[in-house]
PDB file of C-alpha atoms and ligand atoms in Angstrom:
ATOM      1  CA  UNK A   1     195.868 135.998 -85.701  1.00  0.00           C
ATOM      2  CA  UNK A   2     199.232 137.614 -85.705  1.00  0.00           C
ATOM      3  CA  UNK A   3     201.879 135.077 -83.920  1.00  0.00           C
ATOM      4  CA  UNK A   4     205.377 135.699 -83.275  1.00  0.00           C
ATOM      5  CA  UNK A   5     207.027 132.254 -84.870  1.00  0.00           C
ATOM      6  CA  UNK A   6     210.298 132.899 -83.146  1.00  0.00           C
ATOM      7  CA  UNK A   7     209.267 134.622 -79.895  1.00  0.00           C
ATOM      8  CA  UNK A   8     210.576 131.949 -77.834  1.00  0.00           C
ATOM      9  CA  UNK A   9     214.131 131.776 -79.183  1.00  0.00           C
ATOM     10  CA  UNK A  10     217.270 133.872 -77.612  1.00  0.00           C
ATOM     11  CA  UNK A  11     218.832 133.354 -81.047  1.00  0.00           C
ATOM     12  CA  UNK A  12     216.653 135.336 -83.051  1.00  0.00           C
ATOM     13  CA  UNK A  13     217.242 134.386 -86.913  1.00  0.00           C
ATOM     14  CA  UNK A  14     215.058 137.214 -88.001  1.00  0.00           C
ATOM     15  CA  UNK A  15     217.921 139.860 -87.340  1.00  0.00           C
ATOM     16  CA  UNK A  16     220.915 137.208 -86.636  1.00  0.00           C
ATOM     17  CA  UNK A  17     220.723 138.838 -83.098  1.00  0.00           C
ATOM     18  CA  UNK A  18     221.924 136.301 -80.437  1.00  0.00           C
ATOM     19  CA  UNK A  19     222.245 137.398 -76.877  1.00  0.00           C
ATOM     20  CA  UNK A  20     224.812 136.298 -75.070  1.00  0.00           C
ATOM     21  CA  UNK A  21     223.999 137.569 -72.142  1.00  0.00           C
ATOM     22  CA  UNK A  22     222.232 140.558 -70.643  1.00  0.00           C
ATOM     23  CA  UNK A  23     223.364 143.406 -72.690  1.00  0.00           C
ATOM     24  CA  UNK A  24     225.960 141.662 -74.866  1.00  0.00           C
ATOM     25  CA  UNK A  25     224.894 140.840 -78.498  1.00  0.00           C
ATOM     26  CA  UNK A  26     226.312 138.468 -80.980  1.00  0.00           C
ATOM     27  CA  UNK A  27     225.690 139.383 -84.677  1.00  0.00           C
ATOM     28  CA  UNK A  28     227.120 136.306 -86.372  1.00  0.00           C
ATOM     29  CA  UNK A  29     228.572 136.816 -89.843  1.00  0.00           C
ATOM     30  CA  UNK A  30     227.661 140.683 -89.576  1.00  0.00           C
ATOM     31  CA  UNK A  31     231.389 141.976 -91.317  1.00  0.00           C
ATOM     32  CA  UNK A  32     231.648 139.020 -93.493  1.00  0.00           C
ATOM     33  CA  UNK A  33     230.606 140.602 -96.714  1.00  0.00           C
ATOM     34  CA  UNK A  34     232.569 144.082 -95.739  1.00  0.00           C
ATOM     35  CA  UNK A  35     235.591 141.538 -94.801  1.00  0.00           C
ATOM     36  CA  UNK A  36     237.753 142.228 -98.122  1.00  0.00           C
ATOM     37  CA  UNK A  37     237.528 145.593 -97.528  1.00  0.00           C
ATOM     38  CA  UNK A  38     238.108 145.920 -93.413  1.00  0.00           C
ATOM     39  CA  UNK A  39     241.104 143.511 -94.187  1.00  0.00           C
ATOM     40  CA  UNK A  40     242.261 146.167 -96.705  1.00  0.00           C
ATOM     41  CA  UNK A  41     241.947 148.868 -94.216  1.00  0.00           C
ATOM     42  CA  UNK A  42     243.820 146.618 -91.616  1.00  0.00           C
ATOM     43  CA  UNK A  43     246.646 146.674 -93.679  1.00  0.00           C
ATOM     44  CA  UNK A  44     246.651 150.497 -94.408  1.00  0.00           C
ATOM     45  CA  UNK A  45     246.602 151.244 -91.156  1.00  0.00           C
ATOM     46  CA  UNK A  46     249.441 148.217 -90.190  1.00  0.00           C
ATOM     47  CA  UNK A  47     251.655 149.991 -93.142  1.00  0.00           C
ATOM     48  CA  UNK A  48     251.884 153.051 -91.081  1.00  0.00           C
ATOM     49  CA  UNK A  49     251.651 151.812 -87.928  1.00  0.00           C
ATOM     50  CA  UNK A  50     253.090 148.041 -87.909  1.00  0.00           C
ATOM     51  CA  UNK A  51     251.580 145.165 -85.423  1.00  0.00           C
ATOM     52  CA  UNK A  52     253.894 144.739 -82.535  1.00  0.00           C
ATOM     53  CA  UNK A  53     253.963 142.555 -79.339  1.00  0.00           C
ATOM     54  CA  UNK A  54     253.807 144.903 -76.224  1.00  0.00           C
ATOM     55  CA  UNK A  55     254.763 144.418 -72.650  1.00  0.00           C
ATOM     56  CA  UNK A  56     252.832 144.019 -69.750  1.00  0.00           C
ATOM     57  CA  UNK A  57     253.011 145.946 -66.729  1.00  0.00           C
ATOM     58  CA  UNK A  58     254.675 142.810 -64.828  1.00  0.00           C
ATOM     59  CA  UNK A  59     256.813 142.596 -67.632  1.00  0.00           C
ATOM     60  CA  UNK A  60     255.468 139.887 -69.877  1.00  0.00           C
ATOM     61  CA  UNK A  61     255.532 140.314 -73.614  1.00  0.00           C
ATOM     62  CA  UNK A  62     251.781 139.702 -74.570  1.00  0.00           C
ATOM     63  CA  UNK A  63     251.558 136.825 -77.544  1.00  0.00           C
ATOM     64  CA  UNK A  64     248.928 138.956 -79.462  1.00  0.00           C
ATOM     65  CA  UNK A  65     250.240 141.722 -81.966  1.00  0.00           C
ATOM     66  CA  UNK A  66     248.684 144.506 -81.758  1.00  0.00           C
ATOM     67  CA  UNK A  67     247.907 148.249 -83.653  1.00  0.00           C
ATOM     68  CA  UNK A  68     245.756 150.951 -83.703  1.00  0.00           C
ATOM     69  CA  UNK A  69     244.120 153.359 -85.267  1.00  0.00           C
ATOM     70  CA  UNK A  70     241.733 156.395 -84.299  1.00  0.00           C
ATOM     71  CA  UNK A  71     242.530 159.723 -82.670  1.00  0.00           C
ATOM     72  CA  UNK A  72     243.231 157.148 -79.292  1.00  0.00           C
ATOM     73  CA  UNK A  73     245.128 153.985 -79.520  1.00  0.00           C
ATOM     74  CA  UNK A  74     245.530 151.273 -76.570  1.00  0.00           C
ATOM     75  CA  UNK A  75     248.963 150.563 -75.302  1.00  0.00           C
ATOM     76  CA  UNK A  76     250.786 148.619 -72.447  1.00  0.00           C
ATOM     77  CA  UNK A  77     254.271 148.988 -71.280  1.00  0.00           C
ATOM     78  CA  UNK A  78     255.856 148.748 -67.660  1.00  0.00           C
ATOM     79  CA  UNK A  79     254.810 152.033 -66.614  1.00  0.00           C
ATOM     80  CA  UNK A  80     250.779 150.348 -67.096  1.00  0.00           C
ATOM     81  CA  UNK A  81     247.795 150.001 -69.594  1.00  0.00           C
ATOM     82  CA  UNK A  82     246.187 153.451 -70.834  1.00  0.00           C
ATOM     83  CA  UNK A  83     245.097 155.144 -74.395  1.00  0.00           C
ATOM     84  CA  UNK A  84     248.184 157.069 -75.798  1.00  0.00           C
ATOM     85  CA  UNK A  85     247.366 159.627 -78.770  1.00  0.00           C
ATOM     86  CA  UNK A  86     250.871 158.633 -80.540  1.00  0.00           C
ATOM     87  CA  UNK A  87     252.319 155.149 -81.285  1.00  0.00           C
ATOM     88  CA  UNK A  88     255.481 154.787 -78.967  1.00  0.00           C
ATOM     89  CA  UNK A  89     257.060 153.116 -81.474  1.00  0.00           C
ATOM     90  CA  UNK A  90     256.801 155.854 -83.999  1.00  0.00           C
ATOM     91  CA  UNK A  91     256.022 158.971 -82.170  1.00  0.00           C
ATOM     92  CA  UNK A  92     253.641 159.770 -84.729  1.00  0.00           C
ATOM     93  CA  UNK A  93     249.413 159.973 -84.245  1.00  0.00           C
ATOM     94  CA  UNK A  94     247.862 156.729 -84.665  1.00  0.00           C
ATOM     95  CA  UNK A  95     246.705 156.293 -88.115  1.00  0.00           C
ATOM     96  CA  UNK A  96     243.347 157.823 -89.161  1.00  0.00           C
ATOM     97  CA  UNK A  97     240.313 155.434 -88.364  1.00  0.00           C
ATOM     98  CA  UNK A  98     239.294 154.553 -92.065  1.00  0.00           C
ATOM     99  CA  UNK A  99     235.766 155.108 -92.689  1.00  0.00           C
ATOM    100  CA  UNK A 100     234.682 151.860 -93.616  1.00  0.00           C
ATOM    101  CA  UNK A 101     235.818 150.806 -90.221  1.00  0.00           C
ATOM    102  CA  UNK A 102     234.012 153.655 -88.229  1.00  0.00           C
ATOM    103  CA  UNK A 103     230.813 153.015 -90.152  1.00  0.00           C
ATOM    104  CA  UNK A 104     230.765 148.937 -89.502  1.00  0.00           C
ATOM    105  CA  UNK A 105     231.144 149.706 -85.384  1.00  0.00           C
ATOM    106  CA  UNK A 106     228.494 152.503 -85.593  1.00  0.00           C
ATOM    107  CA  UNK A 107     226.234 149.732 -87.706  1.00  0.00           C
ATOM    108  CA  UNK A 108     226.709 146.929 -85.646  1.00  0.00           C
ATOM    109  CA  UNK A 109     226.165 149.380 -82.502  1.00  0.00           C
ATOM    110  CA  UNK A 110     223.030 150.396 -83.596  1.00  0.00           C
ATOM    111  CA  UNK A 111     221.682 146.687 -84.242  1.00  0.00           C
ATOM    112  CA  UNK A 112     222.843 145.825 -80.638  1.00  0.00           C
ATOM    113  CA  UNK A 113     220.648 149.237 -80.095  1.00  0.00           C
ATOM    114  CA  UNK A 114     223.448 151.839 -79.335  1.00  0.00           C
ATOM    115  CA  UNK A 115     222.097 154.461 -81.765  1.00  0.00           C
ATOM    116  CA  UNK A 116     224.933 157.198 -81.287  1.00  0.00           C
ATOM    117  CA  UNK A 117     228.061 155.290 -80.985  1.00  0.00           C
ATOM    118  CA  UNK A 118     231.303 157.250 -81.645  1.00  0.00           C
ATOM    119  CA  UNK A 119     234.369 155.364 -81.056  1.00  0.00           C
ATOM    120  CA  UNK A 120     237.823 157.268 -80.933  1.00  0.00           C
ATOM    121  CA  UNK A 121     239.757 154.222 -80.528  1.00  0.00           C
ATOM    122  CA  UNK A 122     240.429 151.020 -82.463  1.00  0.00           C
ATOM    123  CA  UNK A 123     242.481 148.613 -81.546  1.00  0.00           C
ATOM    124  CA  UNK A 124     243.436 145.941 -83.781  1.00  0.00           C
ATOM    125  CA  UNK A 125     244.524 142.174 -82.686  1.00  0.00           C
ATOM    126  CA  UNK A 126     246.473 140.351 -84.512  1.00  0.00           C
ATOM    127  CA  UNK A 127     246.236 136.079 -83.302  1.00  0.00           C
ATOM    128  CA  UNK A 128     249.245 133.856 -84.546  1.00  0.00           C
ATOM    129  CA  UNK A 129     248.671 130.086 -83.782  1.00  0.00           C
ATOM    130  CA  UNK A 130     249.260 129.922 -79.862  1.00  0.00           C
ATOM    131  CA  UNK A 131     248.583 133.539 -79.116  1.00  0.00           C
ATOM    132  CA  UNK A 132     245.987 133.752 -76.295  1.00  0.00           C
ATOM    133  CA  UNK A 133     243.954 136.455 -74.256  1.00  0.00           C
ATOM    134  CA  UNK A 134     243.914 135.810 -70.707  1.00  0.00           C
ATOM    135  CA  UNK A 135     240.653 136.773 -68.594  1.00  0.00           C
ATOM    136  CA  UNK A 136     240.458 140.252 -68.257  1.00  0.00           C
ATOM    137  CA  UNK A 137     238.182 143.578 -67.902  1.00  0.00           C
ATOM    138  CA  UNK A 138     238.246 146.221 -70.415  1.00  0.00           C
ATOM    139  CA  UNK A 139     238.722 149.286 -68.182  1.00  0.00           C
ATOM    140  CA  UNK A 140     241.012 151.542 -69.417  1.00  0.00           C
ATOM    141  CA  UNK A 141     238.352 153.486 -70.495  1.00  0.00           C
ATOM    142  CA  UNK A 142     236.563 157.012 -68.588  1.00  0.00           C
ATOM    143  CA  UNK A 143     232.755 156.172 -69.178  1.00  0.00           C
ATOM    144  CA  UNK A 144     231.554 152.784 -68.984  1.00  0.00           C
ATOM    145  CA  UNK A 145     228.244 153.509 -70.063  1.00  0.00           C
ATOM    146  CA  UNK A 146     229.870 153.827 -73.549  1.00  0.00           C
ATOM    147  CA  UNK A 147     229.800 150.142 -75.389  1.00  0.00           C
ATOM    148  CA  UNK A 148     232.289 148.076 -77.301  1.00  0.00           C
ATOM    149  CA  UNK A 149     231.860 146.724 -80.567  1.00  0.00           C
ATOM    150  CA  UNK A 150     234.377 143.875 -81.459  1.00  0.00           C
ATOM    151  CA  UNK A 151     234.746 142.240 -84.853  1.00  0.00           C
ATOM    152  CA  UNK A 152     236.135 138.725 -85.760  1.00  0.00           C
ATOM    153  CA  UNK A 153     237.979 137.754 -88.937  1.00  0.00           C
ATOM    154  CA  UNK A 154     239.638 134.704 -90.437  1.00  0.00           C
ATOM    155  CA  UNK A 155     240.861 132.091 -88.311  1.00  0.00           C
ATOM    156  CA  UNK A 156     238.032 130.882 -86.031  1.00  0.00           C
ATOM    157  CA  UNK A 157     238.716 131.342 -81.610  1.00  0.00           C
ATOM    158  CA  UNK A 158     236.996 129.911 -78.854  1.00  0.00           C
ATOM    159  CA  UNK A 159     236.183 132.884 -76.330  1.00  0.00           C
ATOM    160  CA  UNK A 160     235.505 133.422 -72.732  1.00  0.00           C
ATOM    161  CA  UNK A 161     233.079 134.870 -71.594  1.00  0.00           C
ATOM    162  CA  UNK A 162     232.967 135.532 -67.650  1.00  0.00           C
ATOM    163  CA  UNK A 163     231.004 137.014 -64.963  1.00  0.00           C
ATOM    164  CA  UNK A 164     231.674 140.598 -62.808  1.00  0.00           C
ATOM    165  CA  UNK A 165     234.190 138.701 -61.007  1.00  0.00           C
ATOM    166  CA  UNK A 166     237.302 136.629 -62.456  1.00  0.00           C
ATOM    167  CA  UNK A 167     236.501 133.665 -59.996  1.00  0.00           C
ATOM    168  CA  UNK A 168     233.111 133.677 -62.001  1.00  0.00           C
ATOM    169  CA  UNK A 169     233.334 129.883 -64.394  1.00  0.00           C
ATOM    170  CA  UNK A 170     233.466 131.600 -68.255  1.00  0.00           C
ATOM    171  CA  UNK A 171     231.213 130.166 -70.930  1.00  0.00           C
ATOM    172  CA  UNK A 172     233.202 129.141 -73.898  1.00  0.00           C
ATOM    173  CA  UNK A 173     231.870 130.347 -77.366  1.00  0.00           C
ATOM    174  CA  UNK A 174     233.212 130.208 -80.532  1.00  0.00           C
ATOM    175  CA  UNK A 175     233.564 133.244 -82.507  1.00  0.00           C
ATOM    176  CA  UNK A 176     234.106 133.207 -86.334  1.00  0.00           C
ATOM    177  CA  UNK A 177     234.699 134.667 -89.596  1.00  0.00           C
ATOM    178  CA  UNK A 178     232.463 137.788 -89.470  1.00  0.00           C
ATOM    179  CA  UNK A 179     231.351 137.678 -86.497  1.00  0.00           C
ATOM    180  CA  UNK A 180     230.593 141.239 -84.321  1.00  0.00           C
ATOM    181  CA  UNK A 181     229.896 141.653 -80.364  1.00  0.00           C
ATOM    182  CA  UNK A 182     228.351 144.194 -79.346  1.00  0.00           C
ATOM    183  CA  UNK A 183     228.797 144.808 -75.333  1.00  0.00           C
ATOM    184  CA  UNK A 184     227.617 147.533 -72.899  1.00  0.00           C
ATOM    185  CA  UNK A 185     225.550 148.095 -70.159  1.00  0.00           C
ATOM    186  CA  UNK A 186     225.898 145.271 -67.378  1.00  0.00           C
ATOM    187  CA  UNK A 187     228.149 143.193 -69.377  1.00  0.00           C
ATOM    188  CA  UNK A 188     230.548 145.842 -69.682  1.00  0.00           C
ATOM    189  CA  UNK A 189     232.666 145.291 -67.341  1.00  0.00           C
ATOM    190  CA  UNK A 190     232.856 141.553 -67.788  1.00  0.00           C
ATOM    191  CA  UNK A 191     235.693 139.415 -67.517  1.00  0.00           C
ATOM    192  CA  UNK A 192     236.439 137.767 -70.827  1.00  0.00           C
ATOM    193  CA  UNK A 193     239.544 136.257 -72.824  1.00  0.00           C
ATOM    194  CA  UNK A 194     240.192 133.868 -76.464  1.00  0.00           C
ATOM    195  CA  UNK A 195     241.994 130.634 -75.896  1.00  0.00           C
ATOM    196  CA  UNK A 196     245.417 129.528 -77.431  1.00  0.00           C
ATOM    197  CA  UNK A 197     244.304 129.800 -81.184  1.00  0.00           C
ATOM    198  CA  UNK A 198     244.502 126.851 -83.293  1.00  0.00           C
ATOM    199  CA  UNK A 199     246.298 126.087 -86.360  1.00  0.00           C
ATOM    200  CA  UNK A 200     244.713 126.935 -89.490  1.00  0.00           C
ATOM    201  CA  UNK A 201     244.430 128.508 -93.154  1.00  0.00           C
ATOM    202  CA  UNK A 202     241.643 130.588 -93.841  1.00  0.00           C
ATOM    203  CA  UNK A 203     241.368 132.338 -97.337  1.00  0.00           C
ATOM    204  CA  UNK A 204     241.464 136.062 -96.394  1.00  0.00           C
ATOM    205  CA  UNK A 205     243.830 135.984 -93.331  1.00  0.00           C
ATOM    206  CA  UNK A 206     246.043 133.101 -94.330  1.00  0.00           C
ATOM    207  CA  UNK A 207     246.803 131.508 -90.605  1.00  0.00           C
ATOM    208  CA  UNK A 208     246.108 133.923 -88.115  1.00  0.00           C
ATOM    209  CA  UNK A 209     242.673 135.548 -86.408  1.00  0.00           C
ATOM    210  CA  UNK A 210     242.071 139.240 -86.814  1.00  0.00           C
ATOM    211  CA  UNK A 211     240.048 141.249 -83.684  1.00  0.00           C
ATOM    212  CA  UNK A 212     239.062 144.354 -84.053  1.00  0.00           C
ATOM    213  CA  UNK A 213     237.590 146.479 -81.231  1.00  0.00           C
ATOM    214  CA  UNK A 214     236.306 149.804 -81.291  1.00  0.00           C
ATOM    215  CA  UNK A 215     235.777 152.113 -78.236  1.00  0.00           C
ATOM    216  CA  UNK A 216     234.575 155.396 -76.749  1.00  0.00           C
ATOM    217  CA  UNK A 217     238.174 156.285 -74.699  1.00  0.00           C
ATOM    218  CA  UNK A 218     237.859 159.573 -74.426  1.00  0.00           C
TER     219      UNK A 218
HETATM  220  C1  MD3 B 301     233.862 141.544 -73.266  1.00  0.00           C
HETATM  221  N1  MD3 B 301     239.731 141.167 -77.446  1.00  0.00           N
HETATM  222  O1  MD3 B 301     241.064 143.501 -77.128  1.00  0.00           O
HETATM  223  S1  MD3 B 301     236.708 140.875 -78.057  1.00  0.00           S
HETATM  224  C2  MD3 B 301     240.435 143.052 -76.147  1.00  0.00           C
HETATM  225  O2  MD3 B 301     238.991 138.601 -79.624  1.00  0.00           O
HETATM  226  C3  MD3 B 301     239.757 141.741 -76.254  1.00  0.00           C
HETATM  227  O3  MD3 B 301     240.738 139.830 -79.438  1.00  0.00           O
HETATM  228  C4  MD3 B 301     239.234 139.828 -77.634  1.00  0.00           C
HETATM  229  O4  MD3 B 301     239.249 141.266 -75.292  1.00  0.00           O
HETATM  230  C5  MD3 B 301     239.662 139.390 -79.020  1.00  0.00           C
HETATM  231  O5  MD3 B 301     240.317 143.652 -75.074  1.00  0.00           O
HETATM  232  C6  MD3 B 301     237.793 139.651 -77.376  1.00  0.00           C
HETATM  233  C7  MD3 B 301     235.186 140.043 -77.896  1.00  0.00           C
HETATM  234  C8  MD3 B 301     234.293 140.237 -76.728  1.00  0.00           C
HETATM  235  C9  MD3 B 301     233.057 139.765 -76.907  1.00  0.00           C
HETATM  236  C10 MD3 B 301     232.109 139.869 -75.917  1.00  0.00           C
HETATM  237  C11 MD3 B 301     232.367 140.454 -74.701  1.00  0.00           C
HETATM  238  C12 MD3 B 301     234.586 140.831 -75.529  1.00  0.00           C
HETATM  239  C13 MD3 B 301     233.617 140.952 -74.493  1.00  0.00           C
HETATM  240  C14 MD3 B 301     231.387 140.538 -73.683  1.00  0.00           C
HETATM  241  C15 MD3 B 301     231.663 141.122 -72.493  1.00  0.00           C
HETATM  242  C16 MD3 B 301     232.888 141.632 -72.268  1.00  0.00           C
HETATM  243 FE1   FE B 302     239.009 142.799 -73.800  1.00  0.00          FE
END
């Protein structure tokens, strides 16, 4: 008799799939072999294109650092949140999305089951101890039937993961060295954020968190 030993599990340690919810997949520790080199990357790209704190709309200056790379990168000013093809700090394109990165999102995509992923936009997070990410909806994008793939590294954060509407209580999970989230279809549009990050070392990032996320923006 063929039996399915783990058919009754959400976390399924076969393929290190967890499910969050509907439609949003957690592949814990999927990047942490790759994590020398992403880092590496990271820096390439921060070389040319150096992690800044942006402003708000209403003015605040956001405690996450931030960069890009891809053809699109995310930005916020006072004039609102959109994807700009240039750094405003620079004027120059955004930094070539290394290969190594655009291969990992398309991977952990396809694991989550999004077989022909083709992000033009990375946007890279960069967590001091303090820095926070209120609850919010990743919209700035045109087609929402496009996923996101995010990746964690170093520093471990707790994050919050909300319903279709901010009222909606948010689970808290942690997310850690390695880990990738995978997120389309009905959880695309919800409302999630990373508490104030805690103190720490870690070997590769030294004392901050490093969040990648890579997205379809055009
Ligand atoms: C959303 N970044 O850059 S990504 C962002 O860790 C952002 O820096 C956070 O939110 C960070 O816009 C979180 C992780 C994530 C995981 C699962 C989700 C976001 C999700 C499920 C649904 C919606
Ligand atoms: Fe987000």
């Amino acid at each position: 008799m063929t039996q399915d030993l783990f058919g009754d599990m959400t976390d399924d340690r076969r393929t290190g799939r967890e499910l969050l919810c509907a439609d949003a997949v957690l592949l814990r520790g999927f990047a942490t072999q790759d994590a020398p080199a992403i880092l590496e990357a990271v820096a390439q790209v921060a070389a040319q294109a150096p992690f800044r704190q942006m402003t708000t709309p209403g003015g605040f200056r956001m405690s996450v650092a931030m960069t890009n790379c891809g053809p699109l990168g995310w930005v916020t000013d006072r004039r609102g949140y959109r994807y700009a093809s240039r750094d405003p700090v620079s004027d120059l394109p955004w930094p070539a999305m290394p290969e190594v990165l655009q291969s990992l999102a398309q991977r952990a995509a396809a694991q989550a089951g999004f077989d022909y992923f083709m992000p033009d936009a990375c946007l890279i997070n960069r967590y001091e101890p303090g820095a926070r990410m209120s609850l919010h909806q990743d919209k700035d994008e045109p087609d929402f039937s496009q996923p996101i793939v995010s990746i964690s590294l170093g520093l471990p954060a707790i994050f919050l993961f909300g319903g279709l509407r901010r009222e909606d209580k948010p689970l808290r999970m942690p997310l850690l060295h390695g880990d990738a989230v995978v997120w389309g279809g009905s959880a695309r549009l919800r409302y999630h954020g990373i508490t104030p990050l805690k103190q720490g070392s870690h070997p590769l990032t030294g004392d901050c968190r490093v969040n990648l996320t890579f997205r379809k923006a055009s």
